[in-house]
mmCIF file of C-alpha atoms in Angstrom:
data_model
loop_
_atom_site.group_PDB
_atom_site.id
_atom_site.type_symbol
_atom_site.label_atom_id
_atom_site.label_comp_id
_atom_site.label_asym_id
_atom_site.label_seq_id
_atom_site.Cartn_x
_atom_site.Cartn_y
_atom_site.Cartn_z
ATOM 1 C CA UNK A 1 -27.106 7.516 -15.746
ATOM 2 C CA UNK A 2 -24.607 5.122 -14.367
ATOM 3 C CA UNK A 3 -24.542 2.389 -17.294
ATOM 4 C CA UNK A 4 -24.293 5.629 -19.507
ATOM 5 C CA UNK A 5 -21.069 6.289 -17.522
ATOM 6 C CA UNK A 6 -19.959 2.918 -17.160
ATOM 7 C CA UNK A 7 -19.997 2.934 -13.707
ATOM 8 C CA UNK A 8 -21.012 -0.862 -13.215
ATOM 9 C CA UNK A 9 -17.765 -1.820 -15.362
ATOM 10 C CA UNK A 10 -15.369 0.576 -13.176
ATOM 11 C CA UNK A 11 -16.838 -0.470 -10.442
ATOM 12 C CA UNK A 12 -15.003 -3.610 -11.049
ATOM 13 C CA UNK A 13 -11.743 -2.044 -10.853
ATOM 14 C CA UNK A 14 -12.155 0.388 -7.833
ATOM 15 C CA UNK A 15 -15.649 1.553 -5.658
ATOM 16 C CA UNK A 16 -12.604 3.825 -3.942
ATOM 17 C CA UNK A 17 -10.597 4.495 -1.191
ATOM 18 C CA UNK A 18 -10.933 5.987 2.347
ATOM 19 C CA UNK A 19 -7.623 7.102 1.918
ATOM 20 C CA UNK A 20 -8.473 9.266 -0.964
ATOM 21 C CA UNK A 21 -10.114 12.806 0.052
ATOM 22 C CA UNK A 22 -12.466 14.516 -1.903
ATOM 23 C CA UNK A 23 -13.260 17.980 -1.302
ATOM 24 C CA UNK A 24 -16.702 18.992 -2.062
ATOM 25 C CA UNK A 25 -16.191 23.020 -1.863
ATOM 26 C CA UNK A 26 -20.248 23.798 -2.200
ATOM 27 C CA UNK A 27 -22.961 24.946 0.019
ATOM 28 C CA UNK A 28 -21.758 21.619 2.498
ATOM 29 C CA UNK A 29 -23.155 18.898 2.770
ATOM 30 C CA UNK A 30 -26.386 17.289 4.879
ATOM 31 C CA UNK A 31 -24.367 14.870 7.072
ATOM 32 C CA UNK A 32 -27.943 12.347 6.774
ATOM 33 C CA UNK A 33 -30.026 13.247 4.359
ATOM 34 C CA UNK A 34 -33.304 12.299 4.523
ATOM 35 C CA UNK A 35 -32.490 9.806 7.279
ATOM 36 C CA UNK A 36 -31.453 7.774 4.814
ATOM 37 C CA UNK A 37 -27.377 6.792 6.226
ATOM 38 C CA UNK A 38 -26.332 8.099 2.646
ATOM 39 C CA UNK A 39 -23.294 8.944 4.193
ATOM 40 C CA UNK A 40 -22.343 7.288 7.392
ATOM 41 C CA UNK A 41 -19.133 6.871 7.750
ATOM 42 C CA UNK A 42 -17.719 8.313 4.665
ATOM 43 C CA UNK A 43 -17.506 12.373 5.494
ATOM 44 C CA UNK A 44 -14.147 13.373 6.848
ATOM 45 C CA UNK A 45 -13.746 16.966 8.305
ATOM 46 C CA UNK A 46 -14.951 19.578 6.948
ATOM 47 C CA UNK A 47 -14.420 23.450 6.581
ATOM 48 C CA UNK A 48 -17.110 26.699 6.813
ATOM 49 C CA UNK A 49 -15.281 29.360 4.721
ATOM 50 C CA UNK A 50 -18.335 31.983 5.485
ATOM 51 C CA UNK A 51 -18.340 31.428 9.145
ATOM 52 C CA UNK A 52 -14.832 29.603 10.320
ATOM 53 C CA UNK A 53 -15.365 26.977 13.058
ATOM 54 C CA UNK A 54 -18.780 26.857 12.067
ATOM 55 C CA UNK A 55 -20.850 24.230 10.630
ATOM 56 C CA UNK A 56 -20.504 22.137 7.555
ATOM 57 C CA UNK A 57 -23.891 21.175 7.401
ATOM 58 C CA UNK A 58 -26.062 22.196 3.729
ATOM 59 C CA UNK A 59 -28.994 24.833 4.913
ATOM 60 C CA UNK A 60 -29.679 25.579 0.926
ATOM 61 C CA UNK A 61 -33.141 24.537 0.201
ATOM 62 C CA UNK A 62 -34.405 21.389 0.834
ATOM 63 C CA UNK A 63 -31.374 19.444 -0.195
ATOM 64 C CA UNK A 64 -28.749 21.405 -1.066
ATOM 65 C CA UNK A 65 -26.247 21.498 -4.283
ATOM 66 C CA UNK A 66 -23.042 20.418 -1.845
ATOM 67 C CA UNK A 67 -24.924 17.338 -0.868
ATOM 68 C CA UNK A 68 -26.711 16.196 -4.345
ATOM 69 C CA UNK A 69 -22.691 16.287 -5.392
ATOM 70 C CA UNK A 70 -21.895 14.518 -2.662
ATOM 71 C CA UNK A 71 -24.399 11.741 -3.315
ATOM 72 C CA UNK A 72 -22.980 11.625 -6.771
ATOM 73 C CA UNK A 73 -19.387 10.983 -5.732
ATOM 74 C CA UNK A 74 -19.932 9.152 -2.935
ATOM 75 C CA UNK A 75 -23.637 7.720 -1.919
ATOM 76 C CA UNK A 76 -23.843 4.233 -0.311
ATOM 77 C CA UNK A 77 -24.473 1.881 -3.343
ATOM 78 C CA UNK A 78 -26.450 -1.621 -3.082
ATOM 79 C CA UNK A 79 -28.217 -0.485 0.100
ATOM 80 C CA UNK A 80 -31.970 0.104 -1.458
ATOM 81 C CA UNK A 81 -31.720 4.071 -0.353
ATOM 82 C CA UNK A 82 -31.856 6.682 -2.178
ATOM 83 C CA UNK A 83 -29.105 7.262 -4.974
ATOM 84 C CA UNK A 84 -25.547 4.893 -5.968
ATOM 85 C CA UNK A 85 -22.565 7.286 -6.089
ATOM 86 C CA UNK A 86 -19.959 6.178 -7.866
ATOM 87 C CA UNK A 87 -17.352 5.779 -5.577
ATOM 88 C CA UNK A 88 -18.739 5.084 -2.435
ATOM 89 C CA UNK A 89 -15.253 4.466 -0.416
ATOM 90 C CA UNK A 90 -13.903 7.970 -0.782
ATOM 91 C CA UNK A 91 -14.046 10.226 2.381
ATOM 92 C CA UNK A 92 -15.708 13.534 1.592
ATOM 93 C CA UNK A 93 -14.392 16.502 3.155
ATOM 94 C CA UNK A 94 -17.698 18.836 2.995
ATOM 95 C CA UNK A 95 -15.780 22.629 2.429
ATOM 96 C CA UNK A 96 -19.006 25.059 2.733
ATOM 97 C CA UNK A 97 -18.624 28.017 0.960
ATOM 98 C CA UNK A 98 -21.975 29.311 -0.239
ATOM 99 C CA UNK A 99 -24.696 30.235 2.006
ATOM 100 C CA UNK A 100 -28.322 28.925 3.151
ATOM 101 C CA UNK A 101 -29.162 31.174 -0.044
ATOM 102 C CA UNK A 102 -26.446 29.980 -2.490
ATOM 103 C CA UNK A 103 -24.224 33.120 -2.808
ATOM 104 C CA UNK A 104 -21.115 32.597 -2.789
ATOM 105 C CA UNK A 105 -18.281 34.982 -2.378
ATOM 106 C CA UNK A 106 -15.230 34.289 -4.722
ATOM 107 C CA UNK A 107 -12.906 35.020 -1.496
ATOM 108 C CA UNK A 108 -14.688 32.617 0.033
ATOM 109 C CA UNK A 109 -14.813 29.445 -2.632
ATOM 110 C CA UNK A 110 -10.779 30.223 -2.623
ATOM 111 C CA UNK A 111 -10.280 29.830 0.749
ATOM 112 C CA UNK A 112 -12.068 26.536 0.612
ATOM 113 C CA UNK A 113 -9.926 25.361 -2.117
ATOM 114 C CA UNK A 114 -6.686 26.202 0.246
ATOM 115 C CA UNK A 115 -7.979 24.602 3.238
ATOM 116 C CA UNK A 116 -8.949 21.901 0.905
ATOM 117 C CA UNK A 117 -5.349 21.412 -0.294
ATOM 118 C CA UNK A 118 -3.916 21.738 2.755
ATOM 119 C CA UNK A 119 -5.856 19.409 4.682
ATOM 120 C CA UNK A 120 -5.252 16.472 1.727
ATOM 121 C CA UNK A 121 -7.841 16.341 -0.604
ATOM 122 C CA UNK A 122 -6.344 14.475 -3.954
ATOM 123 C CA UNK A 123 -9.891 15.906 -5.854
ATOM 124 C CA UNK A 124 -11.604 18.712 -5.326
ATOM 125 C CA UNK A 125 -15.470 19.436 -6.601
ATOM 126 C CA UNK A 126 -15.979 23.122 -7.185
ATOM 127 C CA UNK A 127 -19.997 23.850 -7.878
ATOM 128 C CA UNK A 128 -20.720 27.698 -6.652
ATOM 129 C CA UNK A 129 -24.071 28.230 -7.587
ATOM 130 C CA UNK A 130 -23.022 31.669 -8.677
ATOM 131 C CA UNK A 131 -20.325 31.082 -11.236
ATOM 132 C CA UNK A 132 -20.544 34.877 -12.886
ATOM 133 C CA UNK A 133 -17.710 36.050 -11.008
ATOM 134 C CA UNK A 134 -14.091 36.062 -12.122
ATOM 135 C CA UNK A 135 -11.205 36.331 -9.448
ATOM 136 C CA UNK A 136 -8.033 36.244 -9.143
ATOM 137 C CA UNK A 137 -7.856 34.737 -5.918
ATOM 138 C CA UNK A 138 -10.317 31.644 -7.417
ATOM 139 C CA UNK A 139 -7.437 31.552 -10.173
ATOM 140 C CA UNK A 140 -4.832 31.442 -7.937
ATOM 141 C CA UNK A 141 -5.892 28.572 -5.558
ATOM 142 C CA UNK A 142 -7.394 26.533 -8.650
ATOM 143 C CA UNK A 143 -3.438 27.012 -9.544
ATOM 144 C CA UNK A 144 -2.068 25.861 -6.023
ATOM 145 C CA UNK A 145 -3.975 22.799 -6.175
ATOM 146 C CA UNK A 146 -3.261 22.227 -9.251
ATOM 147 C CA UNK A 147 0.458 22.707 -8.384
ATOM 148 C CA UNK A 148 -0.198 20.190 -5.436
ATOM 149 C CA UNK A 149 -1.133 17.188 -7.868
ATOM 150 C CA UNK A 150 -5.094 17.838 -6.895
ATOM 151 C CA UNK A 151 -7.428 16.697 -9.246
ATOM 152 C CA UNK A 152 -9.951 19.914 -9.745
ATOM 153 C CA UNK A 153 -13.182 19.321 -11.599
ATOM 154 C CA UNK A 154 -15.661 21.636 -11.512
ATOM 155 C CA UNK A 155 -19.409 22.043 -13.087
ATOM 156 C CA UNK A 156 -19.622 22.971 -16.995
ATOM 157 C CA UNK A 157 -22.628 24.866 -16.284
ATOM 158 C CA UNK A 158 -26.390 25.212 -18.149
ATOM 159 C CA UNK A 159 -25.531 27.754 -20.180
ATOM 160 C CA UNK A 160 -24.990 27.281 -24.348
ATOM 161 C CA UNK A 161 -22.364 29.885 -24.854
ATOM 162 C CA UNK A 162 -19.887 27.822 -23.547
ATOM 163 C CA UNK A 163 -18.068 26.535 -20.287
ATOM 164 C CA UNK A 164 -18.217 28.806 -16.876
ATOM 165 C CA UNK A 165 -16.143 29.442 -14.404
ATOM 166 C CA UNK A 166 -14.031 28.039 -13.225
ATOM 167 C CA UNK A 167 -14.342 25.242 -14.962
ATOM 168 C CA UNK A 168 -12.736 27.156 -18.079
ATOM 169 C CA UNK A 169 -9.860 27.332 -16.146
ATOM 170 C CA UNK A 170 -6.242 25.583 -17.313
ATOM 171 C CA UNK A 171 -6.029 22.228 -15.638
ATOM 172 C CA UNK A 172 -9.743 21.975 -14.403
ATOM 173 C CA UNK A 173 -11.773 19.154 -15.534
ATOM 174 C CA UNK A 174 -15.291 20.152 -16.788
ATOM 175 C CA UNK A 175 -18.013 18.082 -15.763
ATOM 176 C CA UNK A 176 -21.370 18.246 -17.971
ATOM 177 C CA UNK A 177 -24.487 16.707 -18.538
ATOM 178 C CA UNK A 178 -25.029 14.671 -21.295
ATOM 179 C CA UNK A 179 -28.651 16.165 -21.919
ATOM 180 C CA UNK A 180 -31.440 17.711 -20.670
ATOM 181 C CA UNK A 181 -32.126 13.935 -18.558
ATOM 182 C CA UNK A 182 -28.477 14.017 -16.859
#
């Protein structure tokens, strides 16, 4: 999927920045998954929306939604392990919102986007595995980061009547597959 993207051609531009904060605001995300070092170094502090103070670690499934986005964005690249993100300088802020079963509460997802923004993320990842609900709360920290200059990109979903929530948002940038192989 990455020559499909273009990644090896952007990749001579930027790889990214520690400076820059992204905000995965998910189920967490698995700090070393699979043993594999994915993600030393590169995972800032994080935030538990569901149980404050708690842990940021992914306990959905075997490996969880927050940290398959994670890998995405961010992954080690060149190493031989397991996936190449594609910008593997950024510091992840893992912002757990959904639980070990992937509900997630709309109050919840927009409390993670305000701690988020105010603890510096430039782009936040919004992937609830539940995307059915509409809130105005959602709406109205998707606006305050917006408001902040945050970048906010969130999942298109699966479905073929159109883009979910809150991706259909004003300002949001929907991310998609490009078919049924990613």
């Amino acid at each position: 999927n990455l020559p499909v993207i273009r990644a090896p051609e952007a990749w001579d531009v930027t790889r990214g920045s520690a400076s820059i904060k992204v905000a995965i605001v998910d189920t967490g995300i698995a700090s070393d998954p699979g043993g594999t070092g994915e993600f030393q170094g590169q995972l800032g502090p994080g935030y538990n929306a569901i149980t404050p103070g708690g842990s940021t670690e992914d306990d959905y499934g075997r490996s969880g939604w927050g940290t398959a986005h994670a890998g995405i964005i961010g992954a080690r690249t060149n190493n031989g392990m397991a996936i190449a993100g594609t910008a593997w300088y950024v510091t992840m802020l893992p912002v757990k919102v959904c639980d070990s079963t992937g509900t997630c509460r709309a109050a919840d997802v927009a409390e993670g986007i305000d701690w988020a923004t105010a603890n510096g993320a430039r782009i936040i990842q919004i992937t609830p595995r539940n995307r059915n609900f509409r809130d105005p709360a959602v709406d109205a920290a998707v606006a305050r980061a917006i408001s902040n200059d945050v970048l906010v990109v969130s999942a298109a979903g699966t479905q073929t009547e159109g883009v979910t929530y809150p991706a259909n948002l004003p300002g949001v940038i929907a991310a998609s597959a490009l078919d049924m192989g990613g």
